[in-house]
Short mmCIF file of C-alpha atoms in Angstrom, two decimals:
data_model
loop_
_atom_site.label_atom_id
_atom_site.label_comp_id
_atom_site.label_asym_id
_atom_site.label_seq_id
_atom_site.Cartn_x
_atom_site.Cartn_y
_atom_site.Cartn_z
CA MET A 1 4.00 -11.58 -24.16
CA ALA A 2 3.86 -13.95 -21.23
CA GLY A 3 1.84 -13.95 -18.08
CA ILE A 4 -1.80 -13.75 -17.27
CA ASN A 5 -4.12 -11.61 -19.24
CA ARG A 6 -5.81 -9.69 -16.50
CA ARG A 7 -9.31 -10.31 -17.84
CA ARG A 8 -8.82 -13.90 -18.81
CA LEU A 9 -10.28 -16.27 -16.35
CA LEU A 10 -10.33 -19.98 -16.67
CA PHE A 11 -13.79 -21.43 -16.90
CA GLY A 12 -14.15 -24.73 -15.03
CA ALA A 13 -10.77 -24.55 -13.33
CA THR A 14 -8.63 -22.10 -11.44
CA LEU A 15 -6.74 -19.19 -12.94
CA LEU A 16 -4.67 -20.08 -15.95
CA SER A 17 -1.34 -18.70 -16.95
CA ALA A 18 -1.73 -17.83 -20.59
CA PHE A 19 1.59 -17.82 -22.34
CA GLY A 20 1.99 -15.94 -25.56
CA LEU A 21 -1.69 -15.81 -26.23
CA SER A 22 -2.94 -12.46 -25.22
CA THR A 23 -3.10 -9.43 -27.40
CA VAL A 24 -3.26 -5.86 -26.25
CA ALA A 25 -6.51 -5.27 -28.08
CA SER A 26 -8.32 -7.99 -26.20
CA VAL A 27 -7.71 -6.77 -22.70
CA ALA A 28 -10.59 -4.34 -22.67
CA ASP A 29 -13.05 -7.22 -22.54
CA THR A 30 -13.56 -9.84 -19.91
CA GLU A 31 -12.70 -13.23 -21.35
CA ILE A 32 -13.02 -16.64 -19.83
CA TYR A 33 -11.80 -20.04 -20.88
CA ASP A 34 -14.58 -22.39 -21.86
CA ALA A 35 -13.40 -25.90 -21.03
CA LYS A 36 -16.04 -27.45 -23.35
CA THR A 37 -14.90 -25.70 -26.51
CA ARG A 38 -11.32 -25.21 -25.26
CA LYS A 39 -11.44 -21.64 -26.39
CA TRP A 40 -11.24 -18.23 -24.82
CA VAL A 41 -14.63 -16.65 -25.15
CA LYS A 42 -15.77 -13.16 -24.59
CA TYR A 43 -17.39 -12.96 -21.19
CA ASP A 44 -20.17 -10.51 -21.82
CA ARG A 45 -23.63 -10.25 -20.36
CA ALA A 46 -25.23 -12.71 -22.81
CA THR A 47 -22.50 -15.32 -22.41
CA ALA A 48 -22.53 -14.96 -18.65
CA ARG A 49 -26.27 -15.49 -18.56
CA LYS A 50 -26.08 -18.53 -20.84
CA MET A 51 -23.26 -20.07 -18.84
CA PHE A 52 -25.06 -19.40 -15.60
CA ALA A 53 -28.19 -21.09 -16.96
CA ARG A 54 -26.06 -24.09 -17.97
CA ASN A 55 -24.14 -24.38 -14.71
CA GLY A 56 -26.35 -22.74 -12.13
CA GLN A 57 -23.34 -20.87 -10.75
CA PRO A 58 -20.65 -18.46 -11.86
CA PRO A 59 -17.35 -19.69 -13.39
CA GLU A 60 -15.17 -21.38 -10.80
CA ALA A 61 -12.70 -18.52 -10.55
CA PHE A 62 -15.53 -16.33 -9.27
CA ARG A 63 -16.80 -18.77 -6.66
CA MET A 64 -15.94 -18.33 -3.00
CA GLN A 65 -12.66 -20.09 -2.20
CA MET A 66 -9.76 -20.04 0.22
CA VAL A 67 -6.55 -18.89 -1.50
CA LYS A 68 -2.95 -18.31 -0.48
CA PHE A 69 -2.57 -14.58 0.12
CA ARG A 70 0.52 -13.10 1.71
CA THR A 71 -0.16 -9.62 3.04
CA ALA A 72 0.73 -7.23 5.84
CA GLU A 73 -2.96 -6.43 6.28
CA LYS A 74 -4.54 -7.95 9.34
CA PRO A 75 -7.24 -10.65 9.23
CA GLY A 76 -10.66 -9.13 8.71
CA THR A 77 -9.43 -6.59 6.13
CA ILE A 78 -11.26 -6.53 2.80
CA ILE A 79 -9.22 -5.98 -0.39
CA ILE A 80 -11.11 -5.32 -3.61
CA ASP A 81 -9.42 -5.94 -6.96
CA GLY A 82 -11.93 -4.59 -9.45
CA ASN A 83 -9.64 -5.31 -12.36
CA GLN A 84 -9.66 -9.04 -11.75
CA HIS A 85 -13.17 -9.06 -10.25
CA PHE A 86 -12.06 -10.46 -6.90
CA LEU A 87 -12.77 -9.45 -3.33
CA TYR A 88 -10.41 -10.85 -0.68
CA LEU A 89 -11.21 -11.19 3.01
CA VAL A 90 -7.84 -11.56 4.75
CA GLN A 91 -7.57 -14.61 7.02
CA PRO A 92 -4.84 -15.64 9.47
CA GLY A 93 -1.87 -17.66 8.20
CA HIS A 94 -1.34 -15.79 4.93
CA GLN A 95 -4.64 -16.90 3.47
CA ALA A 96 -7.73 -15.11 2.23
CA ILE A 97 -11.26 -16.00 1.28
CA ARG A 98 -11.70 -14.87 -2.32
CA TYR A 99 -15.09 -14.02 -3.75
CA GLY A 100 -16.07 -13.06 -7.31
CA ILE A 101 -17.51 -9.59 -7.77
CA GLY A 102 -19.19 -7.48 -10.40
CA VAL A 103 -18.08 -3.87 -10.63
CA GLY A 104 -19.05 -0.59 -12.23
CA ARG A 105 -19.12 -0.31 -16.01
CA GLU A 106 -16.23 2.14 -15.94
CA GLY A 107 -14.33 0.30 -13.24
CA PHE A 108 -14.82 1.91 -9.86
CA GLY A 109 -13.56 5.31 -10.79
CA TRP A 110 -11.90 5.45 -7.42
CA ALA A 111 -9.38 3.76 -5.20
CA GLY A 112 -8.35 4.16 -1.61
CA ILE A 113 -8.92 3.09 1.95
CA VAL A 114 -12.38 3.15 3.48
CA ARG A 115 -14.14 1.17 6.18
CA VAL A 116 -17.41 -0.66 6.67
CA GLY A 117 -19.48 2.05 8.34
CA ARG A 118 -22.64 -0.02 8.78
CA THR A 119 -24.34 -3.07 7.34
CA ALA A 120 -27.91 -4.00 6.54
CA GLU A 121 -29.83 -7.22 5.95
CA TRP A 122 -32.17 -7.19 2.96
CA PRO A 123 -31.58 -3.45 2.57
CA THR A 124 -33.95 -0.93 1.12
CA TRP A 125 -32.81 0.46 -2.21
CA THR A 126 -33.42 4.11 -2.99
CA PRO A 127 -32.53 4.99 -6.58
CA PRO A 128 -30.51 8.18 -7.06
CA ALA A 129 -32.46 11.18 -8.34
CA GLU A 130 -30.92 11.11 -11.82
CA MET A 131 -31.92 7.47 -12.20
CA VAL A 132 -35.48 8.27 -11.11
CA ALA A 133 -35.56 10.97 -13.78
CA ARG A 134 -34.48 8.73 -16.64
CA ASP A 135 -35.77 5.29 -15.71
CA PRO A 136 -39.52 4.68 -15.15
CA ASN A 137 -38.73 1.42 -13.33
CA ALA A 138 -36.59 3.29 -10.86
CA ALA A 139 -39.15 6.10 -10.60
CA LYS A 140 -41.57 3.56 -9.18
CA TRP A 141 -39.23 3.18 -6.21
CA ALA A 142 -38.36 6.85 -5.74
CA GLY A 143 -39.43 6.52 -2.12
CA GLY A 144 -37.33 3.37 -1.62
CA GLN A 145 -37.78 -0.26 -2.67
CA PRO A 146 -38.18 -2.55 0.32
CA GLY A 147 -35.66 -5.35 0.74
CA GLY A 148 -36.45 -8.66 -0.94
CA PRO A 149 -35.41 -11.06 -3.69
CA ASP A 150 -35.95 -8.51 -6.48
CA ASN A 151 -34.18 -5.66 -4.73
CA PRO A 152 -31.01 -4.68 -6.66
CA LEU A 153 -29.00 -4.54 -3.42
CA GLY A 154 -29.68 -8.20 -2.76
CA ALA A 155 -29.47 -9.93 0.60
CA ARG A 156 -26.97 -7.73 2.44
CA ALA A 157 -25.23 -4.40 2.01
CA LEU A 158 -21.99 -3.15 3.53
CA TYR A 159 -21.95 0.65 3.49
CA LEU A 160 -18.49 2.08 2.87
CA TYR A 161 -17.53 5.11 4.93
CA GLU A 162 -14.57 7.41 4.86
CA GLY A 163 -14.20 8.46 8.47
CA ASP A 164 -17.80 9.12 9.50
CA ARG A 165 -18.96 10.06 6.03
CA ASP A 166 -20.95 7.68 3.83
CA THR A 167 -19.10 7.45 0.49
CA ILE A 168 -22.36 6.31 -1.21
CA TYR A 169 -20.48 3.18 -2.31
CA ARG A 170 -21.64 -0.22 -1.11
CA ILE A 171 -20.65 -3.83 -1.34
CA HIS A 172 -23.97 -5.51 -1.90
CA GLY A 173 -25.76 -8.62 -3.10
CA THR A 174 -27.60 -9.00 -6.37
CA PRO A 175 -30.72 -10.68 -7.71
CA GLU A 176 -28.68 -11.29 -10.92
CA PRO A 177 -25.90 -13.74 -9.95
CA TRP A 178 -24.76 -14.15 -13.56
CA THR A 179 -23.44 -10.60 -13.51
CA ILE A 180 -20.53 -11.58 -11.23
CA GLY A 181 -17.31 -11.13 -13.19
CA LEU A 182 -18.76 -8.35 -15.33
CA ASP A 183 -18.55 -4.58 -15.29
CA VAL A 184 -22.22 -3.72 -14.95
CA SER A 185 -23.28 -1.89 -11.84
CA SER A 186 -22.69 1.78 -11.27
CA GLY A 187 -19.68 2.22 -9.03
CA CYS A 188 -20.76 -0.34 -6.45
CA ILE A 189 -19.35 -3.77 -5.78
CA ARG A 190 -21.83 -6.59 -6.22
CA MET A 191 -21.56 -10.18 -5.08
CA ASN A 192 -24.00 -13.02 -5.39
CA ASN A 193 -26.37 -13.29 -2.45
CA ASP A 194 -24.82 -16.40 -0.87
CA ASP A 195 -21.41 -14.74 -0.95
CA ILE A 196 -22.52 -11.41 0.50
CA VAL A 197 -24.38 -13.25 3.28
CA ASP A 198 -21.19 -15.18 4.00
CA LEU A 199 -19.00 -12.08 3.90
CA HIS A 200 -21.45 -10.16 6.08
CA SER A 201 -21.37 -12.93 8.69
CA ARG A 202 -17.56 -12.78 8.86
CA ILE A 203 -16.83 -9.07 9.08
CA ASN A 204 -17.19 -6.45 11.78
CA VAL A 205 -18.43 -2.92 11.37
CA GLY A 206 -15.28 -0.82 11.18
CA ALA A 207 -13.42 -3.35 8.99
CA LYS A 208 -10.74 -1.76 6.81
CA VAL A 209 -11.56 -1.89 3.08
CA ILE A 210 -8.85 -1.31 0.49
CA VAL A 211 -9.97 -0.63 -3.06
CA LEU A 212 -7.09 -1.15 -5.47
CA MET A 213 -6.30 1.36 -8.16
CA GLN A 214 -7.08 0.58 -11.76
CA GLY A 215 -4.75 3.00 -13.41
CA ALA A 216 -4.22 6.67 -12.81
CA ALA A 217 -6.97 7.66 -15.19
CA LEU A 218 -9.48 6.08 -12.86
CA TYR A 219 -7.83 7.07 -9.64
CA LYS A 220 -9.72 9.96 -8.20
CA GLY A 221 -9.71 9.12 -4.53
CA VAL A 222 -12.97 8.51 -2.74
CA MET B 1 8.60 7.95 1.78
CA VAL B 2 10.34 11.21 2.09
CA LEU B 3 7.59 13.71 2.30
CA ARG B 4 5.37 11.19 4.03
CA ARG B 5 7.68 11.51 6.94
CA MET B 6 7.45 15.25 6.84
CA LEU B 7 3.68 15.38 6.60
CA LEU B 8 3.34 13.08 9.53
CA ALA B 9 5.31 15.55 11.46
CA ALA B 10 2.92 18.29 10.53
CA GLY B 11 -0.11 16.17 11.31
CA THR B 12 0.98 14.90 14.66
CA VAL B 13 -0.27 16.83 17.64
CA LEU B 14 1.85 16.90 20.74
CA SER B 15 0.10 15.63 23.77
CA LEU B 16 1.67 17.01 26.87
CA THR B 17 -0.18 15.14 29.52
CA GLY B 18 0.45 12.48 32.11
CA SER B 19 3.69 10.63 31.65
CA SER B 20 5.56 13.50 30.00
CA PHE B 21 5.84 15.27 33.35
CA ALA B 22 7.64 12.34 34.85
CA ALA B 23 9.96 11.51 31.96
CA ASP B 24 13.66 12.45 32.00
CA MET B 25 13.83 12.65 28.23
CA VAL B 26 11.75 12.42 25.04
CA ILE B 27 12.42 10.08 22.11
CA ALA B 28 10.50 10.95 18.94
CA MET B 29 8.72 8.02 17.34
CA PRO B 30 7.83 8.12 13.64
CA ASN B 31 4.86 6.17 12.29
CA TRP B 32 6.80 3.66 10.20
CA PRO B 33 7.48 0.35 11.85
CA SER B 34 11.28 0.15 12.09
CA GLY B 35 11.40 3.66 13.56
CA GLN B 36 8.79 2.67 16.12
CA ALA B 37 10.75 -0.42 17.14
CA ALA B 38 14.01 1.55 17.30
CA ALA B 39 12.46 4.28 19.48
CA ASN B 40 11.23 1.67 21.95
CA ILE B 41 14.51 -0.25 21.92
CA LEU B 42 16.43 2.96 22.71
CA LYS B 43 13.98 3.76 25.52
CA LEU B 44 14.51 0.37 27.19
CA ALA B 45 18.26 0.24 26.59
CA ILE B 46 18.73 3.75 28.04
CA ALA B 47 16.58 2.86 31.04
CA GLU B 48 18.71 -0.19 31.68
CA LYS B 49 22.12 1.44 31.17
CA PHE B 50 21.52 4.93 32.51
CA HIS B 51 18.36 4.68 34.62
CA LEU B 52 16.72 7.47 32.67
CA ASP B 53 13.00 7.33 32.03
CA ALA B 54 12.30 8.20 28.39
CA GLU B 55 8.91 9.13 26.99
CA VAL B 56 8.37 7.76 23.48
CA ARG B 57 6.34 10.40 21.72
CA GLU B 58 4.69 9.99 18.30
CA LEU B 59 6.28 12.68 16.18
CA GLY B 60 7.35 13.02 12.55
CA THR B 61 10.85 14.08 11.56
CA MET B 62 10.10 17.73 10.87
CA LEU B 63 8.45 18.43 14.22
CA ALA B 64 11.04 16.30 15.98
CA PHE B 65 13.83 18.53 14.61
CA ALA B 66 11.97 21.64 15.68
CA GLY B 67 11.51 19.99 19.10
CA MET B 68 15.23 19.28 19.40
CA GLU B 69 15.91 22.96 18.81
CA THR B 70 13.50 24.06 21.55
CA GLY B 71 14.59 21.31 23.94
CA GLU B 72 11.27 19.48 23.91
CA VAL B 73 12.68 16.47 22.10
CA ASP B 74 15.99 14.75 22.84
CA VAL B 75 16.42 11.84 20.42
CA VAL B 76 15.24 10.91 16.91
CA PRO B 77 15.87 7.26 16.00
CA GLU B 78 15.80 7.42 12.17
CA VAL B 79 16.77 10.50 10.18
CA TRP B 80 16.65 9.63 6.46
CA ARG B 81 19.15 11.14 4.06
CA PRO B 82 19.18 12.65 1.51
CA ASN B 83 15.47 12.95 2.28
CA PHE B 84 15.90 15.32 5.21
CA ASP B 85 19.14 16.98 4.22
CA ASP B 86 17.41 20.35 4.39
CA LEU B 87 16.67 19.80 8.11
CA VAL B 88 20.16 18.46 8.76
CA LYS B 89 21.56 21.57 7.12
CA ARG B 90 19.32 23.93 9.05
CA TYR B 91 19.72 22.41 12.53
CA GLY B 92 23.01 20.54 12.22
CA GLN B 93 26.65 21.57 12.47
CA ASP B 94 26.37 23.81 9.38
CA GLY B 95 23.31 25.54 10.80
CA SER B 96 22.04 26.27 14.29
CA LYS B 97 24.13 23.39 15.74
CA THR B 98 21.19 22.35 17.91
CA VAL B 99 21.11 18.82 16.48
CA VAL B 100 23.87 16.22 16.41
CA LEU B 101 23.62 13.55 13.72
CA GLY B 102 25.21 10.25 14.69
CA GLU B 103 28.07 9.33 12.41
CA ARG B 104 27.00 5.73 11.98
CA ALA B 105 24.36 5.18 9.32
CA VAL B 106 22.15 2.34 8.21
CA PRO B 107 22.46 1.96 4.43
CA ALA B 108 19.10 2.15 2.67
CA TRP B 109 17.87 2.01 -0.90
CA GLN B 110 15.04 3.26 -3.08
CA GLY B 111 14.05 2.56 -6.68
CA LEU B 112 11.69 0.39 -8.69
CA CYS B 113 10.76 -3.22 -8.03
CA ALA B 114 9.10 -5.90 -10.12
CA THR B 115 7.19 -8.99 -9.08
CA GLN B 116 8.62 -12.29 -10.33
CA ASP B 117 5.85 -12.42 -12.92
CA ALA B 118 6.88 -9.01 -14.25
CA ALA B 119 10.51 -10.13 -14.42
CA ALA B 120 9.41 -13.32 -16.22
CA ALA B 121 7.53 -11.13 -18.70
CA GLY B 122 10.83 -9.45 -19.56
CA ILE B 123 10.73 -6.39 -17.31
CA LYS B 124 14.10 -6.45 -15.55
CA ASP B 125 15.69 -3.11 -16.35
CA VAL B 126 14.27 0.38 -16.22
CA ALA B 127 14.77 0.54 -20.02
CA ASP B 128 12.17 -2.23 -20.40
CA LEU B 129 9.55 0.22 -19.14
CA SER B 130 9.98 2.23 -22.33
CA ASP B 131 8.91 -0.77 -24.44
CA PRO B 132 5.10 -0.74 -24.74
CA ALA B 133 5.12 -4.37 -25.94
CA LYS B 134 6.61 -5.37 -22.60
CA THR B 135 4.66 -3.01 -20.35
CA ALA B 136 1.24 -3.98 -21.76
CA VAL B 137 1.23 -6.83 -19.21
CA LEU B 138 1.13 -4.19 -16.48
CA ASP B 139 -2.25 -2.94 -17.69
CA THR B 140 -4.88 -2.88 -14.97
CA ASP B 141 -7.55 -0.67 -16.49
CA GLY B 142 -8.04 -2.17 -19.93
CA ASP B 143 -6.59 0.68 -21.99
CA GLY B 144 -3.72 -1.47 -23.22
CA GLN B 145 -1.10 0.65 -21.46
CA GLY B 146 0.61 -0.57 -18.29
CA GLU B 147 0.50 1.13 -14.90
CA VAL B 148 3.36 1.67 -12.45
CA TRP B 149 2.82 2.83 -8.86
CA ILE B 150 5.32 5.59 -8.08
CA GLY B 151 4.38 6.34 -4.47
CA ALA B 152 1.85 8.23 -2.37
CA THR B 153 0.79 11.64 -3.59
CA THR B 154 2.17 13.30 -0.46
CA TRP B 155 5.65 11.79 -0.59
CA LYS B 156 8.59 13.83 -1.77
CA SER B 157 10.06 10.75 -3.44
CA THR B 158 6.94 10.49 -5.65
CA GLY B 159 7.77 13.76 -7.38
CA ILE B 160 11.31 12.56 -7.95
CA GLU B 161 10.01 9.26 -9.35
CA ARG B 162 7.96 11.34 -11.80
CA VAL B 163 11.11 13.23 -12.77
CA ARG B 164 12.90 9.92 -13.32
CA ALA B 165 10.01 8.60 -15.45
CA ASN B 166 10.15 11.75 -17.60
CA SER B 167 13.92 11.59 -17.87
CA TYR B 168 14.07 7.90 -18.77
CA GLY B 169 11.10 8.32 -21.10
CA TYR B 170 8.74 5.71 -19.65
CA ALA B 171 6.30 8.38 -18.55
CA LYS B 172 5.15 8.09 -22.18
CA THR B 173 4.74 4.32 -22.23
CA VAL B 174 3.23 3.58 -18.82
CA THR B 175 0.65 5.35 -16.70
CA LEU B 176 2.19 6.59 -13.46
CA VAL B 177 -0.12 5.87 -10.54
CA GLU B 178 -0.09 7.63 -7.19
CA ALA B 179 -1.93 6.03 -4.28
CA GLU B 180 -1.50 5.48 -0.57
CA GLU B 181 1.13 2.92 0.38
CA ASP B 182 -1.38 0.48 1.91
CA VAL B 183 -3.31 0.46 -1.37
CA ALA B 184 -0.15 -0.19 -3.37
CA MET B 185 1.09 -2.91 -1.03
CA ALA B 186 -2.32 -4.64 -1.16
CA ALA B 187 -2.07 -4.39 -4.95
CA VAL B 188 1.30 -6.16 -4.78
CA ASP B 189 -0.29 -8.84 -2.56
CA ALA B 190 -3.13 -9.35 -5.05
CA ALA B 191 -0.76 -9.30 -8.03
CA VAL B 192 1.46 -11.97 -6.48
CA ALA B 193 -1.57 -14.06 -5.43
CA THR B 194 -2.88 -14.18 -9.00
CA GLY B 195 0.41 -14.22 -10.89
CA ARG B 196 -0.21 -10.83 -12.44
CA PRO B 197 2.90 -8.78 -13.22
CA MET B 198 3.39 -5.52 -11.33
CA VAL B 199 6.11 -2.85 -11.14
CA PHE B 200 6.19 -0.38 -8.25
CA TYR B 201 8.30 2.12 -6.33
CA CYS B 202 9.96 0.47 -3.36
CA TYR B 203 12.42 1.24 -0.62
CA GLU B 204 14.58 -0.86 1.61
CA PRO B 205 14.72 -1.81 4.47
CA HIS B 206 11.03 -2.68 4.06
CA HIS B 207 8.97 -5.74 4.92
CA VAL B 208 7.77 -6.19 1.32
CA PHE B 209 11.09 -7.90 0.59
CA LYS B 210 10.39 -10.52 3.23
CA LEU B 211 6.73 -10.85 2.34
CA HIS B 212 7.20 -11.31 -1.41
CA ASP B 213 9.89 -12.40 -3.80
CA VAL B 214 10.36 -9.12 -5.64
CA VAL B 215 13.35 -7.93 -7.64
CA ARG B 216 14.88 -4.51 -8.05
CA LEU B 217 14.90 -3.22 -11.60
CA THR B 218 18.43 -2.54 -12.78
CA GLU B 219 19.25 0.94 -14.07
CA PRO B 220 22.19 3.20 -14.86
CA ALA B 221 24.24 3.97 -11.74
CA TYR B 222 23.73 7.20 -9.84
CA ASP B 223 25.69 10.04 -11.34
CA PRO B 224 25.65 13.32 -9.42
CA ALA B 225 26.29 15.18 -12.68
CA LYS B 226 23.05 13.81 -14.12
CA TRP B 227 20.97 14.14 -10.95
CA ASN B 228 19.50 17.60 -11.38
CA ILE B 229 16.58 17.98 -9.01
CA VAL B 230 15.30 21.53 -8.67
CA ALA B 231 14.36 22.25 -5.04
CA GLN B 232 10.61 22.02 -4.54
CA SER B 233 10.59 25.09 -2.35
CA ASP B 234 12.29 27.14 -5.06
CA ASP B 235 9.92 26.39 -7.92
CA PRO B 236 6.39 24.97 -8.13
CA LEU B 237 7.29 23.61 -11.57
CA TRP B 238 10.27 21.75 -10.14
CA ILE B 239 9.21 18.40 -11.61
CA SER B 240 9.21 19.56 -15.22
CA LYS B 241 12.45 21.49 -14.71
CA SER B 242 14.33 18.59 -13.12
CA SER B 243 16.13 15.72 -14.76
CA ALA B 244 17.40 12.43 -13.35
CA PRO B 245 17.96 9.62 -15.87
CA VAL B 246 19.93 7.59 -13.31
CA ALA B 247 19.43 5.53 -10.16
CA TRP B 248 18.88 7.19 -6.78
CA GLY B 249 22.08 8.13 -5.01
CA PRO B 250 23.19 6.62 -1.71
CA VAL B 251 20.42 6.59 0.87
CA GLU B 252 20.98 6.11 4.61
CA PHE B 253 19.55 6.95 7.98
CA HIS B 254 21.07 8.04 11.27
CA VAL B 255 20.20 8.42 14.93
CA ALA B 256 20.12 12.09 15.98
CA TRP B 257 19.99 13.88 19.33
CA SER B 258 19.89 17.45 20.54
CA SER B 259 23.08 19.30 21.50
CA GLY B 260 21.47 20.37 24.77
CA PHE B 261 20.81 16.77 25.68
CA ALA B 262 24.39 15.80 24.80
CA LYS B 263 25.70 18.46 27.20
CA LYS B 264 23.49 17.22 30.00
CA HIS B 265 24.02 13.51 29.34
CA ALA B 266 27.35 13.06 27.58
CA ASP B 267 27.35 9.36 28.51
CA VAL B 268 24.01 8.73 26.77
CA ALA B 269 25.14 10.73 23.73
CA ALA B 270 28.28 8.57 23.52
CA PHE B 271 26.02 5.51 23.74
CA LEU B 272 23.79 6.80 20.91
CA GLU B 273 26.88 7.39 18.80
CA LYS B 274 27.61 3.67 18.97
CA VAL B 275 24.13 2.41 18.11
CA ASP B 276 24.63 0.34 14.97
CA PHE B 277 21.42 -1.28 13.76
CA LYS B 278 22.00 -3.47 10.70
CA PRO B 279 19.77 -3.34 7.61
CA ASP B 280 18.51 -6.89 8.20
CA GLU B 281 17.63 -5.94 11.77
CA ILE B 282 15.65 -2.98 10.47
CA SER B 283 13.84 -5.25 7.99
CA ALA B 284 13.08 -7.71 10.77
CA MET B 285 11.65 -4.86 12.89
CA SER B 286 9.48 -3.70 10.00
CA TYR B 287 8.23 -7.23 9.40
CA ALA B 288 7.59 -8.01 13.09
CA LEU B 289 5.52 -4.87 13.63
CA GLN B 290 3.77 -4.62 10.26
CA VAL B 291 3.21 -8.25 9.27
CA ASP B 292 3.33 -10.16 12.55
CA ARG B 293 1.57 -7.26 14.29
CA GLN B 294 3.73 -7.34 17.40
CA PRO B 295 3.28 -4.25 19.58
CA ALA B 296 6.42 -2.07 19.33
CA ALA B 297 6.94 -2.07 23.10
CA ASP B 298 6.76 -5.89 23.32
CA TYR B 299 9.07 -6.30 20.35
CA ALA B 300 11.57 -3.87 21.92
CA LYS B 301 11.47 -5.71 25.24
CA ALA B 302 12.32 -9.03 23.57
CA TRP B 303 15.00 -7.38 21.41
CA VAL B 304 16.73 -5.78 24.39
CA GLU B 305 16.57 -9.11 26.24
CA GLN B 306 18.17 -10.94 23.31
CA ASN B 307 20.82 -8.29 22.59
CA LYS B 308 22.23 -7.57 26.03
CA GLY B 309 25.78 -7.92 24.71
CA ARG B 310 25.22 -5.37 21.95
CA ILE B 311 23.72 -2.86 24.35
CA GLU B 312 26.64 -3.43 26.69
CA GLU B 313 29.05 -2.62 23.84
CA TRP B 314 27.16 0.54 22.92
CA GLY B 315 27.50 1.69 26.52
CA GLN B 316 31.26 1.30 26.68
#
């Protein structure tokens, strides 16, 4: 089997074409290539945290970078590839700025076309009722946690709307930058704070957002 | 593609204000790029040759046919066949005879395409989709089974692609994904950008062929004896009752105009009969409007300027 394993990301370099290495069983996990040990390692929460502590930043593939990106979408459009943990902001001249993202544990559970309905700086986070019921930490903030460095929404939030309706999904920052590249949050798209601040500064309210499908089983529409 | 064009018709509201009072004729404009360019090119060419002022009105194929019957619409730039054969039958020479279909046709195509990375991974023929060892590279949700986009939920062609997947057998080995075209095309963009293999429903002329180096999957040739598609209107279970283990048959599209208009303006009808857009011109239109984002009216103006000779020939 040739080609890139969708979850395999090269650590310390750009994306690697892995020829004849991948197995079907391994694709369920995120894996990255550790240049130090020259081995593919499971990219789970513990590894991510350790690597982040060692390097002070996410693996290179997940860092903000300009990439070649041929598309019919106009500059300013956001394309989210939850499978590969990338968010693209389309630029002129068949290029895009690519950022690393963390996504929901079960993938997004949805795909489709939405738009940035509004944005907020250092947004307030209000936990959903079911979270308040099961999590005492969340219960503390039932009335809303003010924005700040510990707020789970991080430095900025882009609220995704379908028409004039808030979808309840957001692209937001995170106080836990090592979680970029993992499937951890619940349905939302998280970026590290520097990246979400950068993205926020470049987009306009109304920007088209395309969330790619991750298989029919997860495609439910927004 | 097919039903998309019908639904647009249903969703488009006629606006009968302002310019429509002044116009001498109405050209229906679909919402796909080549049709938009063609509608505007016809408007300008007819203005130049015949001094008729045409209103270009956003209208899908279904409503446009109904409009040609009532006399509200005069010209439709792209009528896809076999997609709209039911309309052609109902309004054409075998039906109410209110619509004339130009004899010239632009050859088109529909089927499955693979990115270069998918081809390099060994997916070149539709039979390869039935091999789970090959299609695992198409996995995008971590379940070990590949995904293939077969079209938008609302398209008629999507149902037929499902029939084909059942008939060939790859419905068992890959997950068939339905999503809006913009989502699928962005997925192709992202797949190409990261070297990830992808297989998807595609149709031509379409700008994706100019944007990316994609290849058509080979498959057994169309055989009318094996193409057994139960009409959707006859049976809600048409997909499970149909069978089509072969390639799509010949696809083409035509210019059409109303019989009433032809009586009133025989010279324009004769002109429309000679309109002969080439497939590469249609692709270029699609690319210019969709990728280069040129406004249809501007593109048409430049096209008419650069093709004065052609328009002259059509008018003779």
